[in-house]
PDB file of C-alpha atoms in Angstrom:
ATOM      1  CA  UNK A  69      -2.812   9.768  18.786  1.00 69.00           C
ATOM      2  CA  UNK A  70      -4.099   6.851  16.761  1.00 86.00           C
ATOM      3  CA  UNK A  71      -7.498   5.883  15.461  1.00 95.00           C
ATOM      4  CA  UNK A  72      -8.801   3.052  13.352  1.00 96.00           C
ATOM      5  CA  UNK A  73     -11.552   2.781  10.779  1.00 97.00           C
ATOM      6  CA  UNK A  74     -12.810  -0.626   9.630  1.00 97.00           C
ATOM      7  CA  UNK A  75     -15.561  -0.688   7.005  1.00 97.00           C
ATOM      8  CA  UNK A  76     -17.466  -3.755   5.814  1.00 96.00           C
ATOM      9  CA  UNK A  77     -19.649  -4.254   2.747  1.00 94.00           C
ATOM     10  CA  UNK A  78     -21.143  -7.484   1.423  1.00 90.00           C
ATOM     11  CA  UNK A  79     -21.831  -8.463  -2.158  1.00 86.00           C
ATOM     12  CA  UNK A  80     -21.568 -11.761  -3.982  1.00 80.00           C
ATOM     13  CA  UNK A  81     -20.271 -13.237  -6.250  1.00 85.00           C
ATOM     14  CA  UNK A  82     -16.860 -12.820  -4.702  1.00 90.00           C
ATOM     15  CA  UNK A  83     -15.058 -11.824  -7.921  1.00 92.00           C
ATOM     16  CA  UNK A  84     -17.236  -8.738  -8.293  1.00 92.00           C
ATOM     17  CA  UNK A  85     -16.610  -7.842  -4.644  1.00 93.00           C
ATOM     18  CA  UNK A  86     -12.857  -8.302  -5.188  1.00 95.00           C
ATOM     19  CA  UNK A  87     -12.895  -6.013  -8.229  1.00 96.00           C
ATOM     20  CA  UNK A  88     -14.801  -3.397  -6.233  1.00 96.00           C
ATOM     21  CA  UNK A  89     -12.285  -3.648  -3.371  1.00 97.00           C
ATOM     22  CA  UNK A  90      -9.419  -2.708  -5.710  1.00 97.00           C
ATOM     23  CA  UNK A  91     -11.374   0.221  -7.148  1.00 97.00           C
ATOM     24  CA  UNK A  92     -12.329   1.538  -3.716  1.00 98.00           C
ATOM     25  CA  UNK A  93      -8.801   1.103  -2.322  1.00 97.00           C
ATOM     26  CA  UNK A  94      -7.485   3.217  -5.183  1.00 95.00           C
ATOM     27  CA  UNK A  95      -9.949   6.023  -4.439  1.00 96.00           C
ATOM     28  CA  UNK A  96      -9.072   6.044  -0.719  1.00 97.00           C
ATOM     29  CA  UNK A  97      -5.352   6.144  -1.515  1.00 96.00           C
ATOM     30  CA  UNK A  98      -5.979   8.998  -3.975  1.00 95.00           C
ATOM     31  CA  UNK A  99      -7.955  10.905  -1.336  1.00 97.00           C
ATOM     32  CA  UNK A 100      -5.061  10.821   1.130  1.00 97.00           C
ATOM     33  CA  UNK A 101      -2.409  11.640  -1.475  1.00 95.00           C
ATOM     34  CA  UNK A 102      -4.350  14.636  -2.768  1.00 96.00           C
ATOM     35  CA  UNK A 103      -4.464  15.903   0.823  1.00 97.00           C
ATOM     36  CA  UNK A 104      -0.674  15.546   1.199  1.00 96.00           C
ATOM     37  CA  UNK A 105      -0.972  12.533   3.509  1.00 97.00           C
ATOM     38  CA  UNK A 106       1.097   9.388   3.031  1.00 97.00           C
ATOM     39  CA  UNK A 107       1.190   5.717   3.940  1.00 96.00           C
ATOM     40  CA  UNK A 108       3.294   4.741   6.958  1.00 96.00           C
ATOM     41  CA  UNK A 109       3.633   8.387   8.053  1.00 96.00           C
ATOM     42  CA  UNK A 110      -0.033   9.413   8.353  1.00 96.00           C
ATOM     43  CA  UNK A 111      -1.981   6.203   7.883  1.00 97.00           C
ATOM     44  CA  UNK A 112      -1.900   2.541   6.917  1.00 96.00           C
ATOM     45  CA  UNK A 113      -4.462   1.146   4.470  1.00 97.00           C
ATOM     46  CA  UNK A 114      -5.384  -2.497   3.882  1.00 96.00           C
ATOM     47  CA  UNK A 115      -8.111  -3.876   1.627  1.00 96.00           C
ATOM     48  CA  UNK A 116      -9.390  -7.467   1.814  1.00 96.00           C
ATOM     49  CA  UNK A 117     -12.083  -9.539   0.154  1.00 95.00           C
ATOM     50  CA  UNK A 118     -13.349 -12.533   2.101  1.00 92.00           C
ATOM     51  CA  UNK A 119     -15.389 -15.440   0.755  1.00 90.00           C
ATOM     52  CA  UNK A 120     -18.091 -15.440  -0.489  1.00 87.00           C
ATOM     53  CA  UNK A 121     -18.143 -11.657  -1.020  1.00 89.00           C
ATOM     54  CA  UNK A 122     -17.215  -9.564   2.023  1.00 92.00           C
ATOM     55  CA  UNK A 123     -15.154  -6.423   1.354  1.00 96.00           C
ATOM     56  CA  UNK A 124     -13.143  -5.081   4.301  1.00 97.00           C
ATOM     57  CA  UNK A 125     -11.312  -1.737   4.315  1.00 98.00           C
ATOM     58  CA  UNK A 126      -9.023  -1.412   7.360  1.00 98.00           C
ATOM     59  CA  UNK A 127      -7.294   1.928   8.005  1.00 98.00           C
ATOM     60  CA  UNK A 128      -5.000   2.853  10.888  1.00 97.00           C
ATOM     61  CA  UNK A 129      -4.813   6.638  11.306  1.00 97.00           C
ATOM     62  CA  UNK A 130      -1.718   8.169  12.891  1.00 95.00           C
ATOM     63  CA  UNK A 131      -2.212  11.941  12.587  1.00 95.00           C
ATOM     64  CA  UNK A 132      -4.993  14.421  13.319  1.00 95.00           C
ATOM     65  CA  UNK A 133      -5.285  15.349   9.629  1.00 97.00           C
ATOM     66  CA  UNK A 134      -5.681  11.708   8.629  1.00 97.00           C
ATOM     67  CA  UNK A 135      -8.303  11.122  11.317  1.00 97.00           C
ATOM     68  CA  UNK A 136     -10.297  14.156  10.160  1.00 97.00           C
ATOM     69  CA  UNK A 137     -10.084  13.189   6.480  1.00 98.00           C
ATOM     70  CA  UNK A 138     -11.179   9.608   7.223  1.00 98.00           C
ATOM     71  CA  UNK A 139     -14.654  10.876   8.111  1.00 97.00           C
ATOM     72  CA  UNK A 140     -15.337  11.298   4.389  1.00 98.00           C
ATOM     73  CA  UNK A 141     -14.255   7.784   3.378  1.00 98.00           C
ATOM     74  CA  UNK A 142     -17.605   5.960   3.819  1.00 97.00           C
ATOM     75  CA  UNK A 143     -19.127   8.347   1.267  1.00 97.00           C
ATOM     76  CA  UNK A 144     -16.462   7.924  -1.432  1.00 97.00           C
ATOM     77  CA  UNK A 145     -17.715   6.818  -4.835  1.00 97.00           C
ATOM     78  CA  UNK A 146     -15.529   4.736  -7.122  1.00 97.00           C
ATOM     79  CA  UNK A 147     -14.596   5.613 -10.691  1.00 95.00           C
ATOM     80  CA  UNK A 148     -16.281   3.305 -13.206  1.00 94.00           C
ATOM     81  CA  UNK A 149     -14.679   4.641 -16.378  1.00 93.00           C
ATOM     82  CA  UNK A 150     -12.938   2.130 -18.640  1.00 92.00           C
ATOM     83  CA  UNK A 151      -9.397   3.114 -17.610  1.00 91.00           C
ATOM     84  CA  UNK A 152     -10.083   2.697 -13.874  1.00 93.00           C
ATOM     85  CA  UNK A 153     -11.933  -0.610 -14.301  1.00 93.00           C
ATOM     86  CA  UNK A 154      -9.327  -2.014 -16.690  1.00 91.00           C
ATOM     87  CA  UNK A 155      -6.541  -1.079 -14.272  1.00 91.00           C
ATOM     88  CA  UNK A 156      -8.323  -2.921 -11.456  1.00 93.00           C
ATOM     89  CA  UNK A 157      -8.925  -5.964 -13.669  1.00 93.00           C
ATOM     90  CA  UNK A 158      -5.232  -6.171 -14.625  1.00 92.00           C
ATOM     91  CA  UNK A 159      -4.341  -6.020 -10.921  1.00 94.00           C
ATOM     92  CA  UNK A 160      -6.632  -9.010 -10.347  1.00 94.00           C
ATOM     93  CA  UNK A 161      -5.098 -10.824 -13.321  1.00 93.00           C
ATOM     94  CA  UNK A 162      -1.647 -10.339 -11.787  1.00 92.00           C
ATOM     95  CA  UNK A 163      -2.834 -11.339  -8.302  1.00 93.00           C
ATOM     96  CA  UNK A 164      -4.938 -14.362  -9.298  1.00 93.00           C
ATOM     97  CA  UNK A 165      -2.714 -15.358 -12.243  1.00 92.00           C
ATOM     98  CA  UNK A 166      -5.833 -16.077 -14.256  1.00 90.00           C
ATOM     99  CA  UNK A 167      -7.684 -14.604 -17.216  1.00 89.00           C
ATOM    100  CA  UNK A 168     -11.086 -12.979 -16.630  1.00 89.00           C
ATOM    101  CA  UNK A 169     -14.234 -13.920 -18.474  1.00 82.00           C
ATOM    102  CA  UNK A 170     -15.272 -11.720 -21.365  1.00 70.00           C
ATOM    103  CA  UNK A 171     -17.489  -9.154 -19.654  1.00 72.00           C
ATOM    104  CA  UNK A 172     -19.918  -6.711 -21.153  1.00 86.00           C
ATOM    105  CA  UNK A 173     -18.600  -3.376 -19.917  1.00 88.00           C
ATOM    106  CA  UNK A 174     -22.030  -1.754 -19.716  1.00 91.00           C
ATOM    107  CA  UNK A 175     -23.333  -4.591 -17.544  1.00 90.00           C
ATOM    108  CA  UNK A 176     -20.147  -4.559 -15.458  1.00 91.00           C
ATOM    109  CA  UNK A 177     -20.393  -0.808 -14.941  1.00 92.00           C
ATOM    110  CA  UNK A 178     -24.043  -1.131 -13.887  1.00 92.00           C
ATOM    111  CA  UNK A 179     -23.192  -3.866 -11.374  1.00 91.00           C
ATOM    112  CA  UNK A 180     -20.296  -1.863  -9.912  1.00 94.00           C
ATOM    113  CA  UNK A 181     -22.564   1.150  -9.458  1.00 94.00           C
ATOM    114  CA  UNK A 182     -25.061  -1.088  -7.659  1.00 92.00           C
ATOM    115  CA  UNK A 183     -22.301  -2.304  -5.347  1.00 93.00           C
ATOM    116  CA  UNK A 184     -21.146   1.267  -4.782  1.00 95.00           C
ATOM    117  CA  UNK A 185     -24.641   2.278  -3.679  1.00 95.00           C
ATOM    118  CA  UNK A 186     -24.592  -0.240  -0.811  1.00 94.00           C
ATOM    119  CA  UNK A 187     -23.702   1.571   2.399  1.00 95.00           C
ATOM    120  CA  UNK A 188     -20.600   0.634   4.359  1.00 96.00           C
ATOM    121  CA  UNK A 189     -21.012  -0.698   7.885  1.00 93.00           C
ATOM    122  CA  UNK A 190     -18.496   0.272  10.559  1.00 94.00           C
ATOM    123  CA  UNK A 191     -17.158  -2.788  12.370  1.00 92.00           C
ATOM    124  CA  UNK A 192     -18.430  -1.616  15.768  1.00 90.00           C
ATOM    125  CA  UNK A 193     -21.965  -1.472  14.381  1.00 86.00           C
ATOM    126  CA  UNK A 194     -21.781  -4.879  12.738  1.00 81.00           C
ATOM    127  CA  UNK A 195     -23.647  -7.731  14.428  1.00 78.00           C
ATOM    128  CA  UNK A 196     -22.789 -10.781  12.306  1.00 81.00           C
ATOM    129  CA  UNK A 197     -22.655 -11.981   8.726  1.00 76.00           C
ATOM    130  CA  UNK A 198     -23.669 -15.478   7.687  1.00 72.00           C
ATOM    131  CA  UNK A 199     -21.865 -16.356   4.441  1.00 72.00           C
ATOM    132  CA  UNK A 200     -24.557 -18.848   3.388  1.00 66.00           C
ATOM    133  CA  UNK A 201     -27.059 -16.010   3.121  1.00 65.00           C
ATOM    134  CA  UNK A 202     -24.726 -14.083   0.807  1.00 66.00           C
ATOM    135  CA  UNK A 203     -24.360 -17.012  -1.577  1.00 60.00           C
ATOM    136  CA  UNK A 204     -28.099 -17.374  -1.962  1.00 51.00           C
ATOM    137  CA  UNK A 205     -28.786 -13.654  -2.334  1.00 55.00           C
ATOM    138  CA  UNK A 206     -26.720 -12.788  -5.433  1.00 54.00           C
ATOM    139  CA  UNK A 207     -25.961 -15.331  -8.144  1.00 53.00           C
ATOM    140  CA  UNK A 208     -25.511 -13.217 -11.282  1.00 64.00           C
ATOM    141  CA  UNK A 209     -22.049 -13.731 -12.834  1.00 74.00           C
ATOM    142  CA  UNK A 210     -21.288 -10.433 -14.570  1.00 81.00           C
ATOM    143  CA  UNK A 211     -17.551 -10.764 -13.941  1.00 86.00           C
ATOM    144  CA  UNK A 212     -15.473 -13.850 -13.155  1.00 86.00           C
ATOM    145  CA  UNK A 213     -11.743 -14.481 -12.762  1.00 87.00           C
ATOM    146  CA  UNK A 214     -11.163 -16.933  -9.878  1.00 80.00           C
ATOM    147  CA  UNK A 215     -12.137 -19.883 -12.121  1.00 81.00           C
ATOM    148  CA  UNK A 216     -10.579 -18.444 -15.263  1.00 82.00           C
ATOM    149  CA  UNK A 217      -7.832 -19.939 -17.408  1.00 88.00           C
ATOM    150  CA  UNK A 218      -4.467 -19.902 -15.562  1.00 90.00           C
ATOM    151  CA  UNK A 219      -1.913 -17.393 -16.838  1.00 90.00           C
ATOM    152  CA  UNK A 220       1.458 -16.979 -15.156  1.00 90.00           C
ATOM    153  CA  UNK A 221       2.323 -13.430 -14.075  1.00 90.00           C
ATOM    154  CA  UNK A 222       5.804 -11.948 -14.440  1.00 90.00           C
ATOM    155  CA  UNK A 223       7.807 -10.959 -11.368  1.00 92.00           C
ATOM    156  CA  UNK A 224       9.079  -7.412 -11.072  1.00 91.00           C
ATOM    157  CA  UNK A 225      11.388  -6.545  -8.183  1.00 93.00           C
ATOM    158  CA  UNK A 226      12.160  -3.042  -6.993  1.00 94.00           C
ATOM    159  CA  UNK A 227      15.021  -2.621  -4.524  1.00 96.00           C
ATOM    160  CA  UNK A 228      16.075   0.363  -2.450  1.00 96.00           C
ATOM    161  CA  UNK A 229      19.736  -0.095  -1.544  1.00 97.00           C
ATOM    162  CA  UNK A 230      22.265   1.704   0.652  1.00 96.00           C
ATOM    163  CA  UNK A 231      25.994   0.998   0.463  1.00 94.00           C
ATOM    164  CA  UNK A 232      27.245   0.562   4.020  1.00 93.00           C
ATOM    165  CA  UNK A 233      30.551   2.299   3.249  1.00 91.00           C
ATOM    166  CA  UNK A 234      28.592   5.568   3.099  1.00 89.00           C
ATOM    167  CA  UNK A 235      27.938   5.294   6.833  1.00 87.00           C
ATOM    168  CA  UNK A 236      31.582   4.547   7.641  1.00 80.00           C
ATOM    169  CA  UNK A 237      31.440   3.809  11.362  1.00 74.00           C
ATOM    170  CA  UNK A 238      27.893   5.159  11.767  1.00 74.00           C
ATOM    171  CA  UNK A 239      25.992   1.872  11.375  1.00 83.00           C
ATOM    172  CA  UNK A 240      23.720   3.035  14.180  1.00 91.00           C
ATOM    173  CA  UNK A 241      21.949   5.051  11.460  1.00 94.00           C
ATOM    174  CA  UNK A 242      20.636   1.872   9.789  1.00 96.00           C
ATOM    175  CA  UNK A 243      17.243   2.183  11.547  1.00 97.00           C
ATOM    176  CA  UNK A 244      16.808   5.449   9.612  1.00 96.00           C
ATOM    177  CA  UNK A 245      17.282   3.493   6.379  1.00 96.00           C
ATOM    178  CA  UNK A 246      14.597   1.121   7.651  1.00 97.00           C
ATOM    179  CA  UNK A 247      12.184   4.027   8.108  1.00 97.00           C
ATOM    180  CA  UNK A 248      13.029   5.753   4.812  1.00 96.00           C
ATOM    181  CA  UNK A 249      12.729   2.592   2.749  1.00 96.00           C
ATOM    182  CA  UNK A 250       9.443   1.676   4.478  1.00 96.00           C
ATOM    183  CA  UNK A 251       7.970   5.074   3.602  1.00 96.00           C
ATOM    184  CA  UNK A 252       9.018   4.747  -0.048  1.00 96.00           C
ATOM    185  CA  UNK A 253       7.945   1.135  -0.542  1.00 96.00           C
ATOM    186  CA  UNK A 254       4.595   1.491   1.230  1.00 95.00           C
ATOM    187  CA  UNK A 255       3.697   4.504  -0.896  1.00 95.00           C
ATOM    188  CA  UNK A 256       4.877   2.916  -4.138  1.00 93.00           C
ATOM    189  CA  UNK A 257       2.675  -0.063  -3.260  1.00 91.00           C
ATOM    190  CA  UNK A 258      -0.238   2.350  -2.989  1.00 89.00           C
ATOM    191  CA  UNK A 259       0.353   3.973  -6.389  1.00 88.00           C
ATOM    192  CA  UNK A 260       2.121   1.613  -8.818  1.00 89.00           C
ATOM    193  CA  UNK A 261      -0.740  -0.897  -9.110  1.00 89.00           C
ATOM    194  CA  UNK A 262      -3.071   1.889 -10.258  1.00 85.00           C
ATOM    195  CA  UNK A 263      -0.652   3.462 -12.720  1.00 81.00           C
ATOM    196  CA  UNK A 264       0.975   0.287 -14.058  1.00 82.00           C
ATOM    197  CA  UNK A 265      -1.583  -2.471 -13.384  1.00 83.00           C
ATOM    198  CA  UNK A 266       0.614  -4.651 -11.166  1.00 89.00           C
ATOM    199  CA  UNK A 267       0.122  -6.317  -7.776  1.00 93.00           C
ATOM    200  CA  UNK A 268       2.464  -6.265  -4.774  1.00 94.00           C
ATOM    201  CA  UNK A 269       3.074  -9.608  -3.084  1.00 93.00           C
ATOM    202  CA  UNK A 270       5.379  -8.355  -0.304  1.00 93.00           C
ATOM    203  CA  UNK A 271       8.840  -7.173   0.592  1.00 95.00           C
ATOM    204  CA  UNK A 272      11.902  -8.212   2.571  1.00 96.00           C
ATOM    205  CA  UNK A 273      15.069  -6.655   3.950  1.00 96.00           C
ATOM    206  CA  UNK A 274      18.435  -8.115   2.951  1.00 96.00           C
ATOM    207  CA  UNK A 275      21.709  -7.131   4.600  1.00 94.00           C
ATOM    208  CA  UNK A 276      25.179  -8.173   3.449  1.00 93.00           C
ATOM    209  CA  UNK A 277      28.655  -7.094   4.502  1.00 91.00           C
ATOM    210  CA  UNK A 278      28.566  -4.285   1.919  1.00 93.00           C
ATOM    211  CA  UNK A 279      24.960  -3.073   1.629  1.00 94.00           C
ATOM    212  CA  UNK A 280      21.403  -3.211   2.938  1.00 96.00           C
ATOM    213  CA  UNK A 281      18.288  -3.352   0.748  1.00 97.00           C
ATOM    214  CA  UNK A 282      14.523  -3.407   0.990  1.00 97.00           C
ATOM    215  CA  UNK A 283      13.271  -5.459  -1.951  1.00 97.00           C
ATOM    216  CA  UNK A 284       9.637  -5.424  -3.018  1.00 96.00           C
ATOM    217  CA  UNK A 285       8.202  -7.953  -5.469  1.00 95.00           C
ATOM    218  CA  UNK A 286       5.327  -7.113  -7.788  1.00 93.00           C
ATOM    219  CA  UNK A 287       3.450  -9.423 -10.117  1.00 93.00           C
ATOM    220  CA  UNK A 288       2.608  -8.099 -13.571  1.00 90.00           C
ATOM    221  CA  UNK A 289      -0.121  -9.616 -15.723  1.00 88.00           C
ATOM    222  CA  UNK A 290       1.056 -10.916 -19.084  1.00 82.00           C
ATOM    223  CA  UNK A 291      -1.129  -8.897 -21.412  1.00 74.00           C
ATOM    224  CA  UNK A 292      -0.270  -6.850 -24.484  1.00 67.00           C
ATOM    225  CA  UNK A 293      -2.234  -3.942 -23.037  1.00 64.00           C
ATOM    226  CA  UNK A 294       0.417  -3.442 -20.325  1.00 66.00           C
ATOM    227  CA  UNK A 295       3.838  -2.130 -21.273  1.00 70.00           C
ATOM    228  CA  UNK A 296       5.856  -1.426 -18.137  1.00 73.00           C
ATOM    229  CA  UNK A 297       9.392  -0.097 -18.589  1.00 76.00           C
ATOM    230  CA  UNK A 298      12.273   0.438 -16.190  1.00 77.00           C
ATOM    231  CA  UNK A 299      11.861   4.168 -16.678  1.00 83.00           C
ATOM    232  CA  UNK A 300       8.236   3.980 -15.518  1.00 83.00           C
ATOM    233  CA  UNK A 301       9.265   2.442 -12.198  1.00 84.00           C
ATOM    234  CA  UNK A 302      12.224   4.750 -11.607  1.00 86.00           C
ATOM    235  CA  UNK A 303      10.231   7.837 -12.549  1.00 89.00           C
ATOM    236  CA  UNK A 304       7.491   6.861 -10.076  1.00 89.00           C
ATOM    237  CA  UNK A 305      10.057   6.503  -7.273  1.00 90.00           C
ATOM    238  CA  UNK A 306      11.780   9.789  -8.137  1.00 91.00           C
ATOM    239  CA  UNK A 307       8.476  11.676  -8.313  1.00 92.00           C
ATOM    240  CA  UNK A 308       7.433  10.226  -4.960  1.00 93.00           C
ATOM    241  CA  UNK A 309      10.641  11.461  -3.300  1.00 92.00           C
ATOM    242  CA  UNK A 310      10.131  14.912  -4.843  1.00 93.00           C
ATOM    243  CA  UNK A 311       6.594  15.091  -3.438  1.00 94.00           C
ATOM    244  CA  UNK A 312       7.703  13.878  -0.006  1.00 94.00           C
ATOM    245  CA  UNK A 313      10.439  16.529   0.073  1.00 92.00           C
ATOM    246  CA  UNK A 314       8.166  19.298  -1.178  1.00 92.00           C
ATOM    247  CA  UNK A 315       5.507  18.576   1.458  1.00 93.00           C
ATOM    248  CA  UNK A 316       8.111  18.100   4.226  1.00 94.00           C
ATOM    249  CA  UNK A 317       6.776  14.623   4.963  1.00 95.00           C
ATOM    250  CA  UNK A 318      10.211  13.405   6.040  1.00 95.00           C
ATOM    251  CA  UNK A 319      10.516  16.234   8.560  1.00 95.00           C
ATOM    252  CA  UNK A 320       7.100  15.388  10.011  1.00 95.00           C
ATOM    253  CA  UNK A 321       8.088  11.755  10.375  1.00 96.00           C
ATOM    254  CA  UNK A 322      11.421  12.601  12.003  1.00 96.00           C
ATOM    255  CA  UNK A 323       9.598  14.782  14.514  1.00 95.00           C
ATOM    256  CA  UNK A 324       7.365  11.819  15.374  1.00 95.00           C
ATOM    257  CA  UNK A 325      10.373   9.522  15.781  1.00 97.00           C
ATOM    258  CA  UNK A 326      12.013  11.934  18.210  1.00 96.00           C
ATOM    259  CA  UNK A 327       8.899  12.005  20.405  1.00 95.00           C
ATOM    260  CA  UNK A 328       7.820   8.360  20.251  1.00 95.00           C
ATOM    261  CA  UNK A 329       7.287   6.136  23.298  1.00 96.00           C
ATOM    262  CA  UNK A 330       7.068   2.353  23.195  1.00 95.00           C
ATOM    263  CA  UNK A 331       5.202   2.453  26.516  1.00 95.00           C
ATOM    264  CA  UNK A 332       2.828   5.421  26.255  1.00 93.00           C
ATOM    265  CA  UNK A 333       1.926   5.084  22.564  1.00 91.00           C
ATOM    266  CA  UNK A 334       3.124   1.687  21.301  1.00 91.00           C
ATOM    267  CA  UNK A 335       0.864   1.743  18.232  1.00 88.00           C
ATOM    268  CA  UNK A 336       2.715   4.784  16.891  1.00 90.00           C
ATOM    269  CA  UNK A 337       6.191   3.251  17.010  1.00 94.00           C
ATOM    270  CA  UNK A 338       8.257   1.217  14.532  1.00 95.00           C
ATOM    271  CA  UNK A 339       8.203  -2.467  15.449  1.00 95.00           C
ATOM    272  CA  UNK A 340      11.505  -2.790  17.338  1.00 95.00           C
ATOM    273  CA  UNK A 341      11.792  -6.512  16.527  1.00 96.00           C
ATOM    274  CA  UNK A 342      11.356  -5.871  12.798  1.00 96.00           C
ATOM    275  CA  UNK A 343      13.950  -3.088  12.951  1.00 96.00           C
ATOM    276  CA  UNK A 344      16.361  -5.401  14.781  1.00 96.00           C
ATOM    277  CA  UNK A 345      15.817  -8.343  12.398  1.00 96.00           C
ATOM    278  CA  UNK A 346      16.284  -6.054   9.388  1.00 95.00           C
ATOM    279  CA  UNK A 347      19.244  -3.956  10.534  1.00 95.00           C
ATOM    280  CA  UNK A 348      20.920  -5.868  13.370  1.00 93.00           C
ATOM    281  CA  UNK A 349      20.318  -2.924  15.718  1.00 95.00           C
ATOM    282  CA  UNK A 350      17.939  -2.894  18.676  1.00 97.00           C
ATOM    283  CA  UNK A 351      16.800   0.683  19.154  1.00 97.00           C
ATOM    284  CA  UNK A 352      14.588   2.262  21.817  1.00 97.00           C
ATOM    285  CA  UNK A 353      12.961   5.640  22.287  1.00 97.00           C
ATOM    286  CA  UNK A 354      16.201   7.369  23.377  1.00 97.00           C
ATOM    287  CA  UNK A 355      18.005   5.947  20.347  1.00 97.00           C
ATOM    288  CA  UNK A 356      15.447   7.361  17.927  1.00 97.00           C
ATOM    289  CA  UNK A 357      15.687  10.749  19.590  1.00 96.00           C
ATOM    290  CA  UNK A 358      19.453  10.688  19.074  1.00 95.00           C
ATOM    291  CA  UNK A 359      19.602   9.579  15.414  1.00 96.00           C
ATOM    292  CA  UNK A 360      16.374  11.017  13.939  1.00 96.00           C
ATOM    293  CA  UNK A 361      17.847  14.286  12.704  1.00 95.00           C
ATOM    294  CA  UNK A 362      17.380  15.889   9.315  1.00 94.00           C
ATOM    295  CA  UNK A 363      21.159  15.766   8.709  1.00 94.00           C
ATOM    296  CA  UNK A 364      21.295  12.002   9.271  1.00 94.00           C
ATOM    297  CA  UNK A 365      18.191  11.462   7.179  1.00 93.00           C
ATOM    298  CA  UNK A 366      19.632  13.462   4.279  1.00 93.00           C
ATOM    299  CA  UNK A 367      22.778  11.347   4.433  1.00 94.00           C
ATOM    300  CA  UNK A 368      20.680   8.228   3.947  1.00 95.00           C
ATOM    301  CA  UNK A 369      18.338   9.726   1.346  1.00 94.00           C
ATOM    302  CA  UNK A 370      21.143  11.177  -0.779  1.00 93.00           C
ATOM    303  CA  UNK A 371      22.996   7.856  -0.969  1.00 95.00           C
ATOM    304  CA  UNK A 372      20.303   5.297  -1.701  1.00 95.00           C
ATOM    305  CA  UNK A 373      19.925   3.877  -5.177  1.00 94.00           C
ATOM    306  CA  UNK A 374      17.203   1.912  -6.916  1.00 93.00           C
ATOM    307  CA  UNK A 375      17.447  -1.396  -8.750  1.00 92.00           C
ATOM    308  CA  UNK A 376      14.696  -2.760 -11.009  1.00 91.00           C
ATOM    309  CA  UNK A 377      14.582  -6.351 -12.235  1.00 90.00           C
ATOM    310  CA  UNK A 378      11.792  -7.237 -14.634  1.00 83.00           C
ATOM    311  CA  UNK A 379      12.336 -10.887 -15.519  1.00 66.00           C
TER     312      UNK A 379
END
């Protein structure tokens, strides 16, 4: 079972649309989390802003609960309180590595509400959009950052690491580390930007003779209003694992791994090439059925450790 929801909304100037995209993404992520549904396990969420002001929300839905909940997404309203808007602005500062213009919050709030009132269009119902028409329709610059003064962001890396000696001769369990670390990183990417005002620029697996790690890099805006500590990052990761355990999310995912088929339902499977390139192990449906047990998963989960580097 898989479904997909792609929503499109247009509004220029592009910086206002980009700010709105971050605010809406946060509300969608919050909706799923409050329902006990998580990235990579139940859904995958991507937000994009295209020139000159086209917001795209793209959601892949993997479970029946996620599909049902997605029906409410087009009607979500963003939060326009100062905390929510400031968090989104700091994310843009980190992403763009620029300073925003001094905006009047009342005017900014009014413009965001106007954008929020525009109805989403599902991609299947969309005919075409001509960017030139968008540029001529809205010219008011309530908020600007793309042409702002450059300001270098600070890199923050968060690594999930497993010592290979823990597995002894059971290196065939490395694909389980791939799945566990993907669940943790994808969900941290969905929450950390909204709690700490940072922006994720991607991740990569690294494997040595002694350990394997998934390392995610965030950019953090250099502003006195943001004070991220190592404890903040570690506490977020620890709380996420507690929630995933409490809601038996790992068990649900293991059940899916044991039943997956690369032929009958390829969109619901881990990318076997990515798994191979990351772990050195090529695994098929029968392999997942063999290793995806709660005992093996606990072995991995109980022996990972986190490393934070905030340069």
